[in-house]
């Protein structure tokens, strides 16, 4: 089939029957957000029952991510099923998992002596996502007194903790690396995006507290692509007060090179690279 516009959005060019990726993602998102409590429960049970299929990156994997990322569901039954089958990837399976699951992970970790680096890595990521108080104590203990397997890893538990969104200092004091508050990006009238903590839809773009993907007119020194301000945050907006910004924050990068050539997103208070 030749190039044609997606019949649903009329914006994206596709080369097949049906609708574009953006539209199908939006459709799936709406389906998940509109699930009834019974449907969610059924999905949790299905994931727990067929947890070994999560490695196939198919239905079970998609359902897990949909519940996890859209509905903030991290059900102990899923974590228990995964631990019972010794499945440790993705580590998000273990987010906030209860103590019995945490104990199973630690038992496995302690039995690992000769096992592969891969399992070790996945287990530490899983524990980081579990993130409980005792896990934090264990990570600090392993940081102070590394086990022999530490030599197989590039980094220690002080780094693994960050994967789960927390960290500890020299004294073992734990701190969170994430904000409790979470805002959703929504498209506003003129096609730009803004954060939604209240009704922001009627604002004009220049005044938006959050701006995404603004062109800067600068060229990337590596690939010649246009540098974008991927994210601009207005420090003065009361809705963003929880970020404790002293200045407006600008995260500027080349969208092509951002993940490579040692040229990650660099930013200063004024957005200068
Ligand atoms: Zn579309
Ligand atoms: Zn570039």
GROMACS .gro file of C-alpha atoms and ligand atoms in nm:
model
  275
    1UNK     CA    1   0.000   0.000   0.000
    2UNK     CA    2   0.129   0.343  -0.088
    3UNK     CA    3   0.198   0.632   0.143
    4UNK     CA    4  -0.117   0.785   0.285
    5UNK     CA    5  -0.226   0.980   0.589
    6UNK     CA    6  -0.350   0.791   0.894
    7UNK     CA    7  -0.731   0.795   0.863
    8UNK     CA    8  -0.771   0.858   1.234
    9UNK     CA    9  -0.547   1.161   1.298
   10UNK     CA   10  -0.491   1.277   0.941
   11UNK     CA   11  -0.139   1.382   1.048
   12UNK     CA   12   0.101   1.090   1.022
   13UNK     CA   13   0.199   0.921   0.698
   14UNK     CA   14   0.165   0.542   0.702
   15UNK     CA   15   0.230   0.270   0.446
   16UNK     CA   16  -0.019   0.006   0.558
   17UNK     CA   17  -0.388  -0.045   0.630
   18UNK     CA   18  -0.510   0.069   0.968
   19UNK     CA   19  -0.402   0.355   1.191
   20UNK     CA   20  -0.065   0.504   1.281
   21UNK     CA   21   0.144   0.405   1.583
   22UNK     CA   22   0.051   0.719   1.778
   23UNK     CA   23  -0.317   0.658   1.727
   24UNK     CA   24  -0.300   0.291   1.823
   25UNK     CA   25  -0.101   0.381   2.135
   26UNK     CA   26  -0.356   0.644   2.228
   27UNK     CA   27  -0.636   0.393   2.175
   28UNK     CA   28  -0.464   0.134   2.396
   29UNK     CA   29  -0.401   0.396   2.663
   30UNK     CA   30  -0.770   0.489   2.670
   31UNK     CA   31  -0.869   0.123   2.693
   32UNK     CA   32  -0.646   0.072   2.996
   33UNK     CA   33  -0.756   0.394   3.167
   34UNK     CA   34  -1.119   0.289   3.125
   35UNK     CA   35  -1.087  -0.064   3.265
   36UNK     CA   36  -1.335  -0.153   3.539
   37UNK     CA   37  -1.209  -0.274   3.878
   38UNK     CA   38  -1.310  -0.631   3.782
   39UNK     CA   39  -1.124  -0.611   3.455
   40UNK     CA   40  -0.811  -0.486   3.632
   41UNK     CA   41  -0.839  -0.771   3.881
   42UNK     CA   42  -0.874  -1.024   3.600
   43UNK     CA   43  -0.567  -0.879   3.429
   44UNK     CA   44  -0.360  -0.901   3.748
   45UNK     CA   45  -0.460  -1.266   3.791
   46UNK     CA   46  -0.379  -1.343   3.429
   47UNK     CA   47  -0.034  -1.182   3.457
   48UNK     CA   48   0.041  -1.370   3.781
   49UNK     CA   49  -0.073  -1.700   3.630
   50UNK     CA   50   0.125  -1.662   3.311
   51UNK     CA   51   0.419  -1.470   3.455
   52UNK     CA   52   0.674  -1.689   3.276
   53UNK     CA   53   0.548  -1.543   2.947
   54UNK     CA   54   0.668  -1.197   3.045
   55UNK     CA   55   1.000  -1.279   2.883
   56UNK     CA   56   0.827  -1.318   2.545
   57UNK     CA   57   0.769  -0.940   2.524
   58UNK     CA   58   0.415  -1.011   2.418
   59UNK     CA   59   0.069  -0.998   2.575
   60UNK     CA   60   0.169  -1.053   2.940
   61UNK     CA   61   0.458  -0.810   2.913
   62UNK     CA   62   0.236  -0.545   2.752
   63UNK     CA   63  -0.037  -0.592   3.010
   64UNK     CA   64   0.210  -0.567   3.296
   65UNK     CA   65   0.354  -0.240   3.164
   66UNK     CA   66   0.010  -0.100   3.093
   67UNK     CA   67  -0.109  -0.158   3.450
   68UNK     CA   68   0.222  -0.049   3.598
   69UNK     CA   69   0.274   0.270   3.402
   70UNK     CA   70  -0.084   0.387   3.349
   71UNK     CA   71  -0.260   0.271   3.665
   72UNK     CA   72   0.035   0.254   3.906
   73UNK     CA   73  -0.046  -0.109   3.979
   74UNK     CA   74   0.230  -0.318   4.134
   75UNK     CA   75   0.037  -0.601   4.289
   76UNK     CA   76   0.208  -0.835   4.540
   77UNK     CA   77   0.051  -1.134   4.364
   78UNK     CA   78   0.246  -1.053   4.050
   79UNK     CA   79   0.570  -1.008   4.247
   80UNK     CA   80   0.511  -1.336   4.435
   81UNK     CA   81   0.443  -1.526   4.114
   82UNK     CA   82   0.761  -1.385   3.958
   83UNK     CA   83   0.974  -1.467   4.263
   84UNK     CA   84   0.833  -1.822   4.274
   85UNK     CA   85   0.934  -1.875   3.911
   86UNK     CA   86   1.268  -1.699   3.970
   87UNK     CA   87   1.194  -1.437   3.709
   88UNK     CA   88   1.381  -1.118   3.794
   89UNK     CA   89   1.333  -0.914   3.480
   90UNK     CA   90   1.194  -0.655   3.436
   91UNK     CA   91   1.292  -0.545   3.788
   92UNK     CA   92   0.984  -0.322   3.806
   93UNK     CA   93   0.793  -0.645   3.882
   94UNK     CA   94   0.921  -0.599   4.235
   95UNK     CA   95   0.835  -0.235   4.296
   96UNK     CA   96   0.725  -0.206   4.660
   97UNK     CA   97   0.698  -0.587   4.691
   98UNK     CA   98   0.613  -0.719   5.041
   99UNK     CA   99   0.865  -0.866   5.284
  100UNK     CA  100   0.815  -1.231   5.191
  101UNK     CA  101   0.910  -1.147   4.833
  102UNK     CA  102   1.204  -0.936   4.949
  103UNK     CA  103   1.321  -1.230   5.162
  104UNK     CA  104   1.299  -1.463   4.862
  105UNK     CA  105   1.513  -1.222   4.657
  106UNK     CA  106   1.773  -1.198   4.933
  107UNK     CA  107   1.779  -1.577   4.977
  108UNK     CA  108   1.844  -1.610   4.607
  109UNK     CA  109   2.114  -1.342   4.622
  110UNK     CA  110   2.287  -1.524   4.907
  111UNK     CA  111   2.286  -1.850   4.713
  112UNK     CA  112   2.443  -1.696   4.407
  113UNK     CA  113   2.817  -1.755   4.458
  114UNK     CA  114   2.875  -1.934   4.127
  115UNK     CA  115   2.589  -1.801   3.926
  116UNK     CA  116   2.603  -1.580   3.625
  117UNK     CA  117   2.656  -1.209   3.634
  118UNK     CA  118   2.325  -1.161   3.459
  119UNK     CA  119   2.115  -1.307   3.738
  120UNK     CA  120   2.315  -1.107   3.990
  121UNK     CA  121   2.253  -0.788   3.799
  122UNK     CA  122   1.880  -0.855   3.762
  123UNK     CA  123   1.845  -0.951   4.128
  124UNK     CA  124   2.009  -0.632   4.248
  125UNK     CA  125   1.787  -0.426   4.017
  126UNK     CA  126   1.482  -0.616   4.149
  127UNK     CA  127   1.585  -0.546   4.509
  128UNK     CA  128   1.645  -0.181   4.425
  129UNK     CA  129   1.290  -0.155   4.292
  130UNK     CA  130   1.157  -0.339   4.598
  131UNK     CA  131   1.324  -0.055   4.785
  132UNK     CA  132   1.211  -0.138   5.139
  133UNK     CA  133   1.388  -0.032   5.458
  134UNK     CA  134   1.560  -0.366   5.505
  135UNK     CA  135   1.671  -0.368   5.145
  136UNK     CA  136   1.823  -0.024   5.202
  137UNK     CA  137   2.007  -0.159   5.509
  138UNK     CA  138   2.129  -0.457   5.310
  139UNK     CA  139   2.251  -0.238   5.024
  140UNK     CA  140   2.443  -0.018   5.269
  141UNK     CA  141   2.592  -0.325   5.434
  142UNK     CA  142   2.697  -0.462   5.092
  143UNK     CA  143   2.844  -0.122   5.007
  144UNK     CA  144   3.054  -0.123   5.323
  145UNK     CA  145   3.143  -0.491   5.306
  146UNK     CA  146   3.123  -0.608   4.945
  147UNK     CA  147   3.081  -0.980   4.883
  148UNK     CA  148   3.312  -1.163   4.643
  149UNK     CA  149   3.056  -1.126   4.361
  150UNK     CA  150   3.103  -0.749   4.368
  151UNK     CA  151   3.409  -0.807   4.144
  152UNK     CA  152   3.182  -0.936   3.868
  153UNK     CA  153   2.993  -0.606   3.856
  154UNK     CA  154   3.087  -0.267   3.716
  155UNK     CA  155   2.915  -0.083   4.000
  156UNK     CA  156   2.820  -0.147   4.360
  157UNK     CA  157   2.491  -0.132   4.547
  158UNK     CA  158   2.523   0.246   4.589
  159UNK     CA  159   2.455   0.266   4.216
  160UNK     CA  160   2.193  -0.008   4.201
  161UNK     CA  161   1.986   0.177   4.462
  162UNK     CA  162   1.943   0.464   4.216
  163UNK     CA  163   1.776   0.231   3.966
  164UNK     CA  164   1.497   0.197   4.221
  165UNK     CA  165   1.474   0.574   4.267
  166UNK     CA  166   1.658   0.610   4.597
  167UNK     CA  167   2.010   0.655   4.731
  168UNK     CA  168   2.204   0.641   5.055
  169UNK     CA  169   2.490   0.851   5.183
  170UNK     CA  170   2.814   0.760   5.362
  171UNK     CA  171   2.629   0.711   5.688
  172UNK     CA  172   2.362   0.488   5.530
  173UNK     CA  173   2.096   0.756   5.544
  174UNK     CA  174   1.841   0.692   5.274
  175UNK     CA  175   1.689   0.956   5.051
  176UNK     CA  176   1.439   0.946   4.768
  177UNK     CA  177   1.549   1.056   4.421
  178UNK     CA  178   1.199   1.102   4.288
  179UNK     CA  179   0.925   1.352   4.358
  180UNK     CA  180   0.606   1.229   4.520
  181UNK     CA  181   0.409   1.452   4.289
  182UNK     CA  182   0.368   1.349   3.927
  183UNK     CA  183   0.225   1.564   3.650
  184UNK     CA  184   0.079   1.456   3.319
  185UNK     CA  185   0.172   1.628   2.996
  186UNK     CA  186  -0.128   1.731   2.790
  187UNK     CA  187  -0.154   1.895   2.452
  188UNK     CA  188  -0.282   2.252   2.469
  189UNK     CA  189  -0.473   2.451   2.209
  190UNK     CA  190  -0.187   2.570   1.993
  191UNK     CA  191  -0.038   2.224   1.965
  192UNK     CA  192   0.229   2.264   2.231
  193UNK     CA  193   0.229   2.069   2.552
  194UNK     CA  194   0.202   2.176   2.911
  195UNK     CA  195   0.181   2.014   3.247
  196UNK     CA  196  -0.154   1.943   3.395
  197UNK     CA  197  -0.178   2.010   3.762
  198UNK     CA  198  -0.477   2.234   3.719
  199UNK     CA  199  -0.665   2.346   3.415
  200UNK     CA  200  -0.383   2.483   3.203
  201UNK     CA  201  -0.552   2.444   2.869
  202UNK     CA  202  -0.638   2.806   2.811
  203UNK     CA  203  -0.288   2.948   2.862
  204UNK     CA  204  -0.075   3.090   2.584
  205UNK     CA  205   0.233   2.895   2.489
  206UNK     CA  206   0.500   3.145   2.596
  207UNK     CA  207   0.357   3.149   2.945
  208UNK     CA  208   0.331   2.776   2.981
  209UNK     CA  209   0.512   2.654   3.292
  210UNK     CA  210   0.628   2.349   3.098
  211UNK     CA  211   0.736   2.355   2.735
  212UNK     CA  212   0.853   2.054   2.541
  213UNK     CA  213   1.054   2.030   2.220
  214UNK     CA  214   1.110   2.399   2.142
  215UNK     CA  215   1.350   2.469   1.850
  216UNK     CA  216   1.652   2.684   1.940
  217UNK     CA  217   1.791   2.768   1.596
  218UNK     CA  218   2.131   2.622   1.698
  219UNK     CA  219   2.294   2.338   1.509
  220UNK     CA  220   2.440   2.025   1.666
  221UNK     CA  221   2.820   2.030   1.627
  222UNK     CA  222   2.822   1.656   1.557
  223UNK     CA  223   2.534   1.586   1.320
  224UNK     CA  224   2.404   1.926   1.211
  225UNK     CA  225   2.055   1.853   1.341
  226UNK     CA  226   1.874   2.135   1.515
  227UNK     CA  227   1.925   2.158   1.889
  228UNK     CA  228   1.600   2.153   2.086
  229UNK     CA  229   1.499   2.262   2.430
  230UNK     CA  230   1.347   1.929   2.518
  231UNK     CA  231   1.212   2.066   2.841
  232UNK     CA  232   1.174   2.416   2.981
  233UNK     CA  233   1.042   2.461   3.331
  234UNK     CA  234   0.938   2.795   3.475
  235UNK     CA  235   1.067   2.826   3.828
  236UNK     CA  236   0.815   3.097   3.917
  237UNK     CA  237   0.504   2.890   3.846
  238UNK     CA  238   0.338   2.794   4.174
  239UNK     CA  239   0.232   2.461   4.030
  240UNK     CA  240   0.597   2.367   3.991
  241UNK     CA  241   0.694   2.492   4.338
  242UNK     CA  242   0.750   2.134   4.455
  243UNK     CA  243   1.056   2.115   4.228
  244UNK     CA  244   1.230   2.387   4.434
  245UNK     CA  245   1.387   2.540   4.126
  246UNK     CA  246   1.601   2.849   4.187
  247UNK     CA  247   1.606   2.941   3.817
  248UNK     CA  248   1.409   2.835   3.513
  249UNK     CA  249   1.544   2.497   3.408
  250UNK     CA  250   1.623   2.430   3.045
  251UNK     CA  251   1.718   2.084   2.922
  252UNK     CA  252   1.871   2.137   2.582
  253UNK     CA  253   1.995   1.861   2.357
  254UNK     CA  254   2.036   1.733   2.005
  255UNK     CA  255   1.749   1.484   1.963
  256UNK     CA  256   1.964   1.266   1.737
  257UNK     CA  257   2.279   1.257   1.949
  258UNK     CA  258   2.125   1.266   2.294
  259UNK     CA  259   2.183   0.897   2.351
  260UNK     CA  260   2.528   0.868   2.200
  261UNK     CA  261   2.871   1.021   2.132
  262UNK     CA  262   2.918   1.103   2.501
  263UNK     CA  263   2.698   1.400   2.439
  264UNK     CA  264   2.416   1.351   2.678
  265UNK     CA  265   2.167   1.616   2.772
  266UNK     CA  266   2.373   1.885   2.940
  267UNK     CA  267   2.212   2.175   3.107
  268UNK     CA  268   2.287   2.480   3.310
  269UNK     CA  269   2.046   2.709   3.485
  270UNK     CA  270   2.019   2.919   3.171
  271UNK     CA  271   2.016   2.618   2.940
  272UNK     CA  272   2.366   2.683   2.805
  273UNK     CA  273   2.544   2.367   2.693
  274LIG    ZN1  274  -0.290   0.852   1.343
  275LIG    ZN1  275   2.350   1.581   1.687
   0.00000   0.00000   0.00000
